[in-house]
Amino acid sequence: MLPASTTSGGGMPEFTVTGLDLAVIIGYLVLSRIIPLVASARMKKKAKAGGKETDESEDYFLGGRNFIWPFVGLSLVATNMSGATFVGLAGGAYDQGISIFAYEWMSAVILVIFIFFILPFYLRSKVFTLPEYLENRYDRRSRMAFAGFNLFANMFIDMAAALFAGAVVVKVLYPDIPMIVSVAVLAILAAVYTVIGGLGAVMISDSIQATVTIIGGVIVLIATFNAIESWDAVVQTAGDEKMSLILPADHPDLPWPGLITGVLIIGLYYWTTNQLVVQRTLGARSLDHGRWGSLLAGLIKLSFLFLFILPGVMALSLYPELESSDTVFPTLVFDLLPVGLRGLILAAVIAAITSTVDSILNSASTIVTMDFVKTLRPDTSQRRLVFSGRVSTVVALVVAIVWAPFIAQFDTLYQYLQSVLSFLVPPVVAVFLVGIASKRISATAAFLTLVILQPLGLALFIVTQVLPEEPTIQFLYAAGISFGLSVLMLFGISLLGPSPDESKTGELTWKKKYWTEESKELRGTPFWANYRFLSIGLLALTAFLVVVYA
């Protein structure tokens, strides 16, 4: 048997994928393409047999709004993972320490906010897309502006970056394979069931992918923990800063005030206003299933500390001289795991890649079809809408395949892409959240906030982050400033004009009576089914982890 890897001298390890590993990977890929399509078709058939009639477009884009909470939760997690979940979190922990867990525990907090104050309005409006929700709350101008931004972000940031990260993983294992080939193969693997089965197949696939990925993380965690000399040795090697979750206010990467001014705002965009993610909850069978699924996703996100981050920290004591942090995860897999089991972990990495890409493809096709095709041609038949969705999926795929390899030529710009959302998304968060909180916000205020502050944010990103040799402002602080300006602009413009029509705001803004009426409905509900008790439990667990590792 060939050696698994070589790490002597701290250089780049040599990786060998055996025949058994390859057989496991291929077997997984074949089954994970077939199972979602078959299961999705059976679910549709069962729903129709039970008398639940849905439009063809609703079946394709939202899975007939028939998903129970485990599918919703696992799909949310799988969508959130990318090809870099394993490699990126382990490598980031190796370089930066456990402070990168901030993005994970903050997700749990944000998902609680989401299910209390935001999701009910989305489901009440019965929309296909979040841009459509903006038209219901404001007007068509805001819908089209946000749809355009969402589509751009899906193709040029989310999907291209996911494919690029996946190709980097393949490059570590097979250096001779051209990047464009890796990108194309990964994209096609994700597109197979996305084009044919729509959101139904995607969510079933995501549930499988998330499960495999979590199992893979558990295996690597156990193997790494068994390999270290002792936990005390790990703590001593890592040092106090890398073992601390909360960093000083002047830290260049993650200052603690930035948790509120930046991480919270970026997270609110990602988990509550991004079509890519929220579409999973729009397909929930009911509000309860959407809420329970979101809480499950928050709980799984907390486990990332143990599944992906701590193995990276433990690698400091096992391989203290690795040349690149990107090799941390592959080194752990090939040094510590037996043949065959390595194939399962590599399958989990591919699962993370394809789960992100299939979700982005479905999101992009939904926006093109429902926000552009149906809006501009309202008489389009259901069959033509589904056909448009399939065509737009293929087009988005081709654009991302062509663009993804170019990211490799802009290493510095690719790193800056992690902060560009801090300048672009605060106006979006403000338009959605303030619009739900206050019926006084007008359609003109929302539209102008989007079309003025988003381009201005992009310009400021270039001036403060790209052009100078060193950034002139920490991007997490910039997000807070941008959000504050967005709120001021929304209220300032709204107060200068007449109050919005009650028909636009009546059902889509927060009222105390919603809380009171729901409280009555929840009386007698067992605590294990009451989302309020479950939310308190999730927040308590989050607080416990933050305090322990602070």
PDB file of N, CA, C and O in Angstrom, residues 126-170:
ATOM      1  N   LYS A 126     -46.747  34.512   1.233  1.00  0.00           N
ATOM      2  CA  LYS A 126     -46.830  33.451   0.214  1.00  0.00           C
ATOM      3  C   LYS A 126     -45.991  33.760  -1.028  1.00  0.00           C
ATOM      4  O   LYS A 126     -46.384  33.462  -2.159  1.00  0.00           O
ATOM      5  N   VAL A 127     -44.808  34.332  -0.838  1.00  0.00           N
ATOM      6  CA  VAL A 127     -43.974  34.716  -1.970  1.00  0.00           C
ATOM      7  C   VAL A 127     -43.065  33.560  -2.401  1.00  0.00           C
ATOM      8  O   VAL A 127     -42.800  32.632  -1.635  1.00  0.00           O
ATOM      9  N   PHE A 128     -42.591  33.632  -3.639  1.00  0.00           N
ATOM     10  CA  PHE A 128     -41.603  32.688  -4.151  1.00  0.00           C
ATOM     11  C   PHE A 128     -40.184  33.189  -3.838  1.00  0.00           C
ATOM     12  O   PHE A 128     -39.275  32.395  -3.617  1.00  0.00           O
ATOM     13  N   THR A 129     -40.014  34.510  -3.890  1.00  0.00           N
ATOM     14  CA  THR A 129     -38.680  35.095  -3.714  1.00  0.00           C
ATOM     15  C   THR A 129     -38.743  36.280  -2.751  1.00  0.00           C
ATOM     16  O   THR A 129     -39.799  36.884  -2.539  1.00  0.00           O
ATOM     17  N   LEU A 130     -37.584  36.642  -2.204  1.00  0.00           N
ATOM     18  CA  LEU A 130     -37.528  37.797  -1.314  1.00  0.00           C
ATOM     19  C   LEU A 130     -37.659  39.115  -2.074  1.00  0.00           C
ATOM     20  O   LEU A 130     -38.227  40.076  -1.534  1.00  0.00           O
ATOM     21  N   PRO A 131     -37.142  39.233  -3.304  1.00  0.00           N
ATOM     22  CA  PRO A 131     -37.469  40.440  -4.071  1.00  0.00           C
ATOM     23  C   PRO A 131     -38.980  40.621  -4.245  1.00  0.00           C
ATOM     24  O   PRO A 131     -39.487  41.741  -4.201  1.00  0.00           O
ATOM     25  N   GLU A 132     -39.717  39.515  -4.428  1.00  0.00           N
ATOM     26  CA  GLU A 132     -41.176  39.595  -4.526  1.00  0.00           C
ATOM     27  C   GLU A 132     -41.773  40.130  -3.230  1.00  0.00           C
ATOM     28  O   GLU A 132     -42.738  40.911  -3.247  1.00  0.00           O
ATOM     29  N   TYR A 133     -41.177  39.741  -2.102  1.00  0.00           N
ATOM     30  CA  TYR A 133     -41.655  40.262  -0.822  1.00  0.00           C
ATOM     31  C   TYR A 133     -41.480  41.780  -0.771  1.00  0.00           C
ATOM     32  O   TYR A 133     -42.347  42.500  -0.254  1.00  0.00           O
ATOM     33  N   LEU A 134     -40.358  42.280  -1.302  1.00  0.00           N
ATOM     34  CA  LEU A 134     -40.133  43.729  -1.305  1.00  0.00           C
ATOM     35  C   LEU A 134     -41.189  44.452  -2.132  1.00  0.00           C
ATOM     36  O   LEU A 134     -41.590  45.565  -1.797  1.00  0.00           O
ATOM     37  N   GLU A 135     -41.660  43.832  -3.222  1.00  0.00           N
ATOM     38  CA  GLU A 135     -42.733  44.464  -3.992  1.00  0.00           C
ATOM     39  C   GLU A 135     -44.020  44.506  -3.179  1.00  0.00           C
ATOM     40  O   GLU A 135     -44.750  45.500  -3.207  1.00  0.00           O
ATOM     41  N   ASN A 136     -44.291  43.438  -2.439  1.00  0.00           N
ATOM     42  CA  ASN A 136     -45.500  43.419  -1.603  1.00  0.00           C
ATOM     43  C   ASN A 136     -45.437  44.490  -0.519  1.00  0.00           C
ATOM     44  O   ASN A 136     -46.439  45.133  -0.209  1.00  0.00           O
ATOM     45  N   ARG A 137     -44.251  44.677   0.053  1.00  0.00           N
ATOM     46  CA  ARG A 137     -44.099  45.651   1.141  1.00  0.00           C
ATOM     47  C   ARG A 137     -43.895  47.078   0.617  1.00  0.00           C
ATOM     48  O   ARG A 137     -44.397  48.038   1.221  1.00  0.00           O
ATOM     49  N   TYR A 138     -43.169  47.208  -0.488  1.00  0.00           N
ATOM     50  CA  TYR A 138     -42.871  48.556  -1.020  1.00  0.00           C
ATOM     51  C   TYR A 138     -43.470  48.721  -2.419  1.00  0.00           C
ATOM     52  O   TYR A 138     -44.628  49.073  -2.562  1.00  0.00           O
ATOM     53  N   ASP A 139     -42.657  48.446  -3.461  1.00  0.00           N
ATOM     54  CA  ASP A 139     -43.156  48.531  -4.836  1.00  0.00           C
ATOM     55  C   ASP A 139     -42.211  47.765  -5.760  1.00  0.00           C
ATOM     56  O   ASP A 139     -41.220  47.187  -5.317  1.00  0.00           O
ATOM     57  N   ARG A 140     -42.537  47.770  -7.050  1.00  0.00           N
ATOM     58  CA  ARG A 140     -41.774  46.979  -8.020  1.00  0.00           C
ATOM     59  C   ARG A 140     -40.342  47.492  -8.186  1.00  0.00           C
ATOM     60  O   ARG A 140     -39.431  46.715  -8.499  1.00  0.00           O
ATOM     61  N   ARG A 141     -40.118  48.781  -7.990  1.00  0.00           N
ATOM     62  CA  ARG A 141     -38.761  49.309  -8.148  1.00  0.00           C
ATOM     63  C   ARG A 141     -37.781  48.628  -7.199  1.00  0.00           C
ATOM     64  O   ARG A 141     -36.680  48.216  -7.608  1.00  0.00           O
ATOM     65  N   SER A 142     -38.167  48.490  -5.948  1.00  0.00           N
ATOM     66  CA  SER A 142     -37.303  47.834  -4.965  1.00  0.00           C
ATOM     67  C   SER A 142     -37.117  46.361  -5.317  1.00  0.00           C
ATOM     68  O   SER A 142     -36.023  45.804  -5.142  1.00  0.00           O
ATOM     69  N   ARG A 143     -38.187  45.742  -5.805  1.00  0.00           N
ATOM     70  CA  ARG A 143     -38.093  44.326  -6.188  1.00  0.00           C
ATOM     71  C   ARG A 143     -37.034  44.127  -7.259  1.00  0.00           C
ATOM     72  O   ARG A 143     -36.176  43.242  -7.147  1.00  0.00           O
ATOM     73  N   MET A 144     -37.081  44.906  -8.315  1.00  0.00           N
ATOM     74  CA  MET A 144     -36.163  44.717  -9.429  1.00  0.00           C
ATOM     75  C   MET A 144     -34.732  45.068  -9.037  1.00  0.00           C
ATOM     76  O   MET A 144     -33.783  44.397  -9.464  1.00  0.00           O
ATOM     77  N   ALA A 145     -34.561  46.100  -8.222  1.00  0.00           N
ATOM     78  CA  ALA A 145     -33.217  46.481  -7.782  1.00  0.00           C
ATOM     79  C   ALA A 145     -32.577  45.375  -6.952  1.00  0.00           C
ATOM     80  O   ALA A 145     -31.411  45.003  -7.156  1.00  0.00           O
ATOM     81  N   PHE A 146     -33.346  44.808  -6.034  1.00  0.00           N
ATOM     82  CA  PHE A 146     -32.802  43.753  -5.167  1.00  0.00           C
ATOM     83  C   PHE A 146     -32.626  42.447  -5.934  1.00  0.00           C
ATOM     84  O   PHE A 146     -31.673  41.698  -5.690  1.00  0.00           O
ATOM     85  N   ALA A 147     -33.523  42.161  -6.868  1.00  0.00           N
ATOM     86  CA  ALA A 147     -33.385  40.944  -7.668  1.00  0.00           C
ATOM     87  C   ALA A 147     -32.102  40.985  -8.486  1.00  0.00           C
ATOM     88  O   ALA A 147     -31.380  39.980  -8.599  1.00  0.00           O
ATOM     89  N   GLY A 148     -31.809  42.139  -9.057  1.00  0.00           N
ATOM     90  CA  GLY A 148     -30.570  42.282  -9.819  1.00  0.00           C
ATOM     91  C   GLY A 148     -29.340  42.070  -8.957  1.00  0.00           C
ATOM     92  O   GLY A 148     -28.393  41.375  -9.359  1.00  0.00           O
ATOM     93  N   PHE A 149     -29.343  42.647  -7.761  1.00  0.00           N
ATOM     94  CA  PHE A 149     -28.206  42.461  -6.848  1.00  0.00           C
ATOM     95  C   PHE A 149     -28.066  41.001  -6.437  1.00  0.00           C
ATOM     96  O   PHE A 149     -26.961  40.451  -6.418  1.00  0.00           O
ATOM     97  N   ASN A 150     -29.203  40.353  -6.129  1.00  0.00           N
ATOM     98  CA  ASN A 150     -29.174  38.966  -5.708  1.00  0.00           C
ATOM     99  C   ASN A 150     -28.613  38.061  -6.795  1.00  0.00           C
ATOM    100  O   ASN A 150     -27.808  37.161  -6.532  1.00  0.00           O
ATOM    101  N   LEU A 151     -29.007  38.306  -8.020  1.00  0.00           N
ATOM    102  CA  LEU A 151     -28.541  37.493  -9.140  1.00  0.00           C
ATOM    103  C   LEU A 151     -27.045  37.678  -9.352  1.00  0.00           C
ATOM    104  O   LEU A 151     -26.297  36.715  -9.570  1.00  0.00           O
ATOM    105  N   PHE A 152     -26.593  38.920  -9.286  1.00  0.00           N
ATOM    106  CA  PHE A 152     -25.158  39.211  -9.425  1.00  0.00           C
ATOM    107  C   PHE A 152     -24.365  38.517  -8.330  1.00  0.00           C
ATOM    108  O   PHE A 152     -23.338  37.865  -8.600  1.00  0.00           O
ATOM    109  N   ALA A 153     -24.824  38.636  -7.097  1.00  0.00           N
ATOM    110  CA  ALA A 153     -24.115  38.019  -5.972  1.00  0.00           C
ATOM    111  C   ALA A 153     -24.098  36.500  -6.096  1.00  0.00           C
ATOM    112  O   ALA A 153     -23.089  35.854  -5.802  1.00  0.00           O
ATOM    113  N   ASN A 154     -25.226  35.913  -6.543  1.00  0.00           N
ATOM    114  CA  ASN A 154     -25.301  34.465  -6.706  1.00  0.00           C
ATOM    115  C   ASN A 154     -24.240  33.945  -7.668  1.00  0.00           C
ATOM    116  O   ASN A 154     -23.519  32.985  -7.368  1.00  0.00           O
ATOM    117  N   MET A 155     -24.135  34.571  -8.835  1.00  0.00           N
ATOM    118  CA  MET A 155     -23.260  34.048  -9.878  1.00  0.00           C
ATOM    119  C   MET A 155     -21.795  34.416  -9.677  1.00  0.00           C
ATOM    120  O   MET A 155     -20.908  33.576  -9.781  1.00  0.00           O
ATOM    121  N   PHE A 156     -21.528  35.695  -9.370  1.00  0.00           N
ATOM    122  CA  PHE A 156     -20.151  36.174  -9.386  1.00  0.00           C
ATOM    123  C   PHE A 156     -19.458  36.098  -8.025  1.00  0.00           C
ATOM    124  O   PHE A 156     -18.230  36.166  -7.955  1.00  0.00           O
ATOM    125  N   ILE A 157     -20.229  35.984  -6.955  1.00  0.00           N
ATOM    126  CA  ILE A 157     -19.603  35.882  -5.636  1.00  0.00           C
ATOM    127  C   ILE A 157     -19.840  34.497  -5.049  1.00  0.00           C
ATOM    128  O   ILE A 157     -18.895  33.729  -4.846  1.00  0.00           O
ATOM    129  N   ASP A 158     -21.104  34.136  -4.827  1.00  0.00           N
ATOM    130  CA  ASP A 158     -21.416  32.893  -4.124  1.00  0.00           C
ATOM    131  C   ASP A 158     -20.997  31.651  -4.914  1.00  0.00           C
ATOM    132  O   ASP A 158     -20.206  30.837  -4.439  1.00  0.00           O
ATOM    133  N   MET A 159     -21.529  31.514  -6.142  1.00  0.00           N
ATOM    134  CA  MET A 159     -21.290  30.278  -6.884  1.00  0.00           C
ATOM    135  C   MET A 159     -19.866  30.191  -7.413  1.00  0.00           C
ATOM    136  O   MET A 159     -19.223  29.142  -7.319  1.00  0.00           O
ATOM    137  N   ALA A 160     -19.351  31.277  -7.971  1.00  0.00           N
ATOM    138  CA  ALA A 160     -17.987  31.245  -8.496  1.00  0.00           C
ATOM    139  C   ALA A 160     -16.984  30.952  -7.391  1.00  0.00           C
ATOM    140  O   ALA A 160     -16.037  30.174  -7.568  1.00  0.00           O
ATOM    141  N   ALA A 161     -17.196  31.573  -6.209  1.00  0.00           N
ATOM    142  CA  ALA A 161     -16.281  31.341  -5.092  1.00  0.00           C
ATOM    143  C   ALA A 161     -16.382  29.908  -4.577  1.00  0.00           C
ATOM    144  O   ALA A 161     -15.372  29.287  -4.230  1.00  0.00           O
ATOM    145  N   ALA A 162     -17.604  29.347  -4.549  1.00  0.00           N
ATOM    146  CA  ALA A 162     -17.780  27.964  -4.091  1.00  0.00           C
ATOM    147  C   ALA A 162     -17.090  26.994  -5.044  1.00  0.00           C
ATOM    148  O   ALA A 162     -16.413  26.047  -4.612  1.00  0.00           O
ATOM    149  N   LEU A 163     -17.252  27.221  -6.355  1.00  0.00           N
ATOM    150  CA  LEU A 163     -16.599  26.351  -7.333  1.00  0.00           C
ATOM    151  C   LEU A 163     -15.086  26.497  -7.271  1.00  0.00           C
ATOM    152  O   LEU A 163     -14.336  25.520  -7.394  1.00  0.00           O
ATOM    153  N   PHE A 164     -14.617  27.728  -7.076  1.00  0.00           N
ATOM    154  CA  PHE A 164     -13.180  27.958  -6.971  1.00  0.00           C
ATOM    155  C   PHE A 164     -12.611  27.236  -5.749  1.00  0.00           C
ATOM    156  O   PHE A 164     -11.570  26.576  -5.822  1.00  0.00           O
ATOM    157  N   ALA A 165     -13.297  27.354  -4.601  1.00  0.00           N
ATOM    158  CA  ALA A 165     -12.833  26.684  -3.385  1.00  0.00           C
ATOM    159  C   ALA A 165     -12.817  25.172  -3.571  1.00  0.00           C
ATOM    160  O   ALA A 165     -11.887  24.484  -3.132  1.00  0.00           O
ATOM    161  N   GLY A 166     -13.835  24.648  -4.244  1.00  0.00           N
ATOM    162  CA  GLY A 166     -13.865  23.214  -4.501  1.00  0.00           C
ATOM    163  C   GLY A 166     -12.736  22.777  -5.403  1.00  0.00           C
ATOM    164  O   GLY A 166     -12.111  21.723  -5.190  1.00  0.00           O
ATOM    165  N   ALA A 167     -12.438  23.582  -6.419  1.00  0.00           N
ATOM    166  CA  ALA A 167     -11.348  23.255  -7.333  1.00  0.00           C
ATOM    167  C   ALA A 167      -9.998  23.277  -6.615  1.00  0.00           C
ATOM    168  O   ALA A 167      -9.095  22.505  -6.952  1.00  0.00           O
ATOM    169  N   VAL A 168      -9.863  24.168  -5.631  1.00  0.00           N
ATOM    170  CA  VAL A 168      -8.620  24.214  -4.844  1.00  0.00           C
ATOM    171  C   VAL A 168      -8.438  22.898  -4.087  1.00  0.00           C
ATOM    172  O   VAL A 168      -7.325  22.359  -4.005  1.00  0.00           O
ATOM    173  N   VAL A 169      -9.531  22.359  -3.531  1.00  0.00           N
ATOM    174  CA  VAL A 169      -9.452  21.078  -2.819  1.00  0.00           C
ATOM    175  C   VAL A 169      -9.019  19.968  -3.780  1.00  0.00           C
ATOM    176  O   VAL A 169      -8.154  19.150  -3.459  1.00  0.00           O
ATOM    177  N   VAL A 170      -9.627  19.948  -4.964  1.00  0.00           N
ATOM    178  CA  VAL A 170      -9.262  18.933  -5.959  1.00  0.00           C
ATOM    179  C   VAL A 170      -7.799  19.090  -6.362  1.00  0.00           C
ATOM    180  O   VAL A 170      -7.073  18.102  -6.558  1.00  0.00           O
TER     181      VAL A 170
END
